[in-house]
Amino acid sequence: MFTFSIGDFVCIQNHPYFNKNQKIKIAANAEMTPPIMIVGEVLDKDESNPLNGMRSEIQIRCYYYSTKDGKYIDKWIKAEQLKKLEANETYLNIDGLSKIESFDLEFLKKNYLNNLVCLKSVDFELNKKRIFIDSSDGIRTNKENNHLEFLPPVMTVIDIVKNKDEKKYSATKENFVEKDLSKYMFKCKWYNPKTSSYSEELIPSSILGIVNMYSEKIDDLVNGFGDNNFLIIKQKSKDKFELEDNSEEITKTLLKPTELVFNHYYYNVSSFDFVKQKTTFHPIDDIITNDSPVDYFPKSTIFGNVYPRYKTTFRPIISTIFKDNDYYLIKYKDKSNKITTRIIKVIFQEPYIDQEDGSDQIFLVSNCLLRKGRIRHFSIKHILESTEILNGAKIFEEIN
């Protein structure tokens, strides 16, 4: 059986999620799916029942938010009826409230009053997916949307008080905690759509996370949205890849930001990703931090000459414009006349004879970023447009 501590994520045994797998999609009646809860109190007397000689059951006080009722709910549940879930990725500041037990009230009020907070389980509920069958167009297809039944609100801390209950230790075992709970309670206020008014609640600090706010830097970020500004950000571990037959790794990507999207408690920057060649969403935390400014790169520092050129003299796409180990953004038409755009890193040029007309042609043997760095051959005669990427190795490979 799991050992439970305050702040742990738990659910009852019939929940479809497992300890490490929380991306399971829910079909049938998703309304019967129970909430993800947070441990707010643990009662473990570690003693035997004198009537039957069996060990006393461990009791867990679990918290969750009900959107139907518009309020927080806490339940005492036996530990054996629960399973623990690993913490998932979050943009809350969890560490900010993890060590406040040693602080006094005056310090806490000075530093945390008027902060925004949210239940730590917010990401579980925000990302929970349900599948349903849609036949509105006469064809039965599976579709999915977010199942937001227990999504907790973002709240403002309006007061901090000491918990009226206290942690209790065993009288017979040294340093054994029989009753574990939060030392402080945060009084939080939020807008409640169920009552069309504001609600307030005292909530244990151990089940909350701080919402990161970038109010000053958001203006700088949005003001930089434009045709001539680009961002270079580090890739997440799952998005990094090595170039085939090369020791280098693509650790960063080039973004053209277009708009800011608010997702319940954090901001996403909608951008065109030049490595993936599609629109992607990046949380603002991936782009700016509290101690650094928004770092935009002008178009003139990213892209060089574009070919073919139709100015005073016509400059076609020929082999001499491509250099080994340099990066290029190309528009390419394959044998099926399908046109794609991608970034390539040229390895070398290889001559070949076109079997259709017998002419001498040249392949660019290259690492293709659209294909996770795999080596691909691009015939120069099928390249419709090519743009130099200045300092491509520094943009995509080097870690700042």
mmCIF file of N, CA and C in Angstrom, residues 11 13 34 38 44 46 50 59 90 118 141 150 165-166 178 191 204 211 226 235 240 243 254 268 298 332 358 364 395:
data_model
loop_
_atom_site.group_PDB
_atom_site.id
_atom_site.type_symbol
_atom_site.label_atom_id
_atom_site.label_comp_id
_atom_site.label_asym_id
_atom_site.label_seq_id
_atom_site.Cartn_x
_atom_site.Cartn_y
_atom_site.Cartn_z
ATOM 1 N N CYS A 11 -6.618 9.441 -5.793
ATOM 2 C CA CYS A 11 -7.959 9.213 -6.327
ATOM 3 C C CYS A 11 -8.430 7.864 -5.800
ATOM 4 N N GLN A 13 -9.976 4.004 -6.022
ATOM 5 C CA GLN A 13 -9.451 2.904 -6.814
ATOM 6 C C GLN A 13 -10.096 2.762 -8.190
ATOM 7 N N PRO A 34 -14.574 9.979 -10.994
ATOM 8 C CA PRO A 34 -14.384 10.738 -9.749
ATOM 9 C C PRO A 34 -13.262 11.758 -9.887
ATOM 10 N N ILE A 38 -6.466 15.996 -3.332
ATOM 11 C CA ILE A 38 -5.183 16.290 -2.704
ATOM 12 C C ILE A 38 -5.290 15.976 -1.221
ATOM 13 N N ASP A 44 -2.849 8.798 11.394
ATOM 14 C CA ASP A 44 -2.249 7.465 11.492
ATOM 15 C C ASP A 44 -1.787 7.250 12.932
ATOM 16 N N ASP A 46 -1.132 4.438 14.373
ATOM 17 C CA ASP A 46 -0.176 3.335 14.467
ATOM 18 C C ASP A 46 -0.360 2.538 15.758
ATOM 19 N N PRO A 50 -8.006 -2.752 20.319
ATOM 20 C CA PRO A 50 -8.031 -3.717 21.430
ATOM 21 C C PRO A 50 -9.122 -4.764 21.293
ATOM 22 N N GLN A 59 -6.481 7.119 8.101
ATOM 23 C CA GLN A 59 -7.523 7.961 7.511
ATOM 24 C C GLN A 59 -6.880 9.140 6.781
ATOM 25 N N THR A 90 3.359 21.080 -14.346
ATOM 26 C CA THR A 90 2.516 22.202 -13.937
ATOM 27 C C THR A 90 3.252 23.511 -14.148
ATOM 28 N N CYS A 118 -4.017 28.479 -6.708
ATOM 29 C CA CYS A 118 -4.971 27.513 -7.263
ATOM 30 C C CYS A 118 -4.688 26.157 -6.638
ATOM 31 N N THR A 141 -18.246 9.711 -35.945
ATOM 32 C CA THR A 141 -16.810 9.896 -35.727
ATOM 33 C C THR A 141 -16.544 10.120 -34.239
ATOM 34 N N PHE A 150 -14.263 19.013 -12.463
ATOM 35 C CA PHE A 150 -13.706 19.355 -11.145
ATOM 36 C C PHE A 150 -12.583 20.393 -11.234
ATOM 37 N N ASP A 165 -6.366 23.367 14.328
ATOM 38 C CA ASP A 165 -5.846 22.051 14.710
ATOM 39 C C ASP A 165 -4.327 22.078 14.633
ATOM 40 N N GLU A 166 -3.688 21.170 15.342
ATOM 41 C CA GLU A 166 -2.235 21.125 15.350
ATOM 42 C C GLU A 166 -1.728 19.721 15.052
ATOM 43 N N GLU A 178 1.385 11.280 14.284
ATOM 44 C CA GLU A 178 0.083 10.604 14.246
ATOM 45 C C GLU A 178 -0.953 11.398 13.451
ATOM 46 N N TYR A 191 -14.396 34.379 -7.917
ATOM 47 C CA TYR A 191 -15.720 34.587 -8.497
ATOM 48 C C TYR A 191 -16.371 33.241 -8.727
ATOM 49 N N PRO A 204 -6.205 24.699 3.317
ATOM 50 C CA PRO A 204 -4.853 24.369 3.794
ATOM 51 C C PRO A 204 -3.790 24.789 2.780
ATOM 52 N N VAL A 211 0.099 30.965 -8.495
ATOM 53 C CA VAL A 211 -0.015 31.258 -9.925
ATOM 54 C C VAL A 211 1.025 32.306 -10.294
ATOM 55 N N GLY A 226 5.017 40.909 -34.291
ATOM 56 C CA GLY A 226 5.070 41.635 -35.549
ATOM 57 C C GLY A 226 5.813 40.837 -36.594
ATOM 58 N N GLN A 235 14.080 23.791 -26.570
ATOM 59 C CA GLN A 235 13.120 22.719 -26.757
ATOM 60 C C GLN A 235 12.922 21.962 -25.448
ATOM 61 N N LYS A 240 13.535 17.459 -28.329
ATOM 62 C CA LYS A 240 14.917 17.481 -28.815
ATOM 63 C C LYS A 240 15.202 16.240 -29.657
ATOM 64 N N LEU A 243 20.814 14.980 -34.926
ATOM 65 C CA LEU A 243 20.933 14.932 -36.376
ATOM 66 C C LEU A 243 21.535 13.578 -36.773
ATOM 67 N N LEU A 254 12.894 27.967 -33.535
ATOM 68 C CA LEU A 254 12.650 29.356 -33.955
ATOM 69 C C LEU A 254 11.150 29.578 -34.056
ATOM 70 N N ASN A 268 -0.561 31.016 -22.877
ATOM 71 C CA ASN A 268 0.120 30.344 -23.974
ATOM 72 C C ASN A 268 0.420 31.352 -25.068
ATOM 73 N N PRO A 298 15.419 40.392 -34.510
ATOM 74 C CA PRO A 298 14.892 40.957 -35.765
ATOM 75 C C PRO A 298 15.072 39.972 -36.918
ATOM 76 N N TYR A 332 9.840 23.052 -51.186
ATOM 77 C CA TYR A 332 10.251 21.939 -52.043
ATOM 78 C C TYR A 332 9.042 21.226 -52.645
ATOM 79 N N GLY A 358 17.714 12.739 -68.636
ATOM 80 C CA GLY A 358 19.135 12.469 -68.795
ATOM 81 C C GLY A 358 20.040 13.632 -68.447
ATOM 82 N N LEU A 364 21.013 17.792 -52.690
ATOM 83 C CA LEU A 364 21.513 18.283 -51.417
ATOM 84 C C LEU A 364 21.260 17.181 -50.387
ATOM 85 N N ILE A 395 21.578 29.067 -33.679
ATOM 86 C CA ILE A 395 20.146 29.174 -33.406
ATOM 87 C C ILE A 395 19.582 27.847 -32.913
#
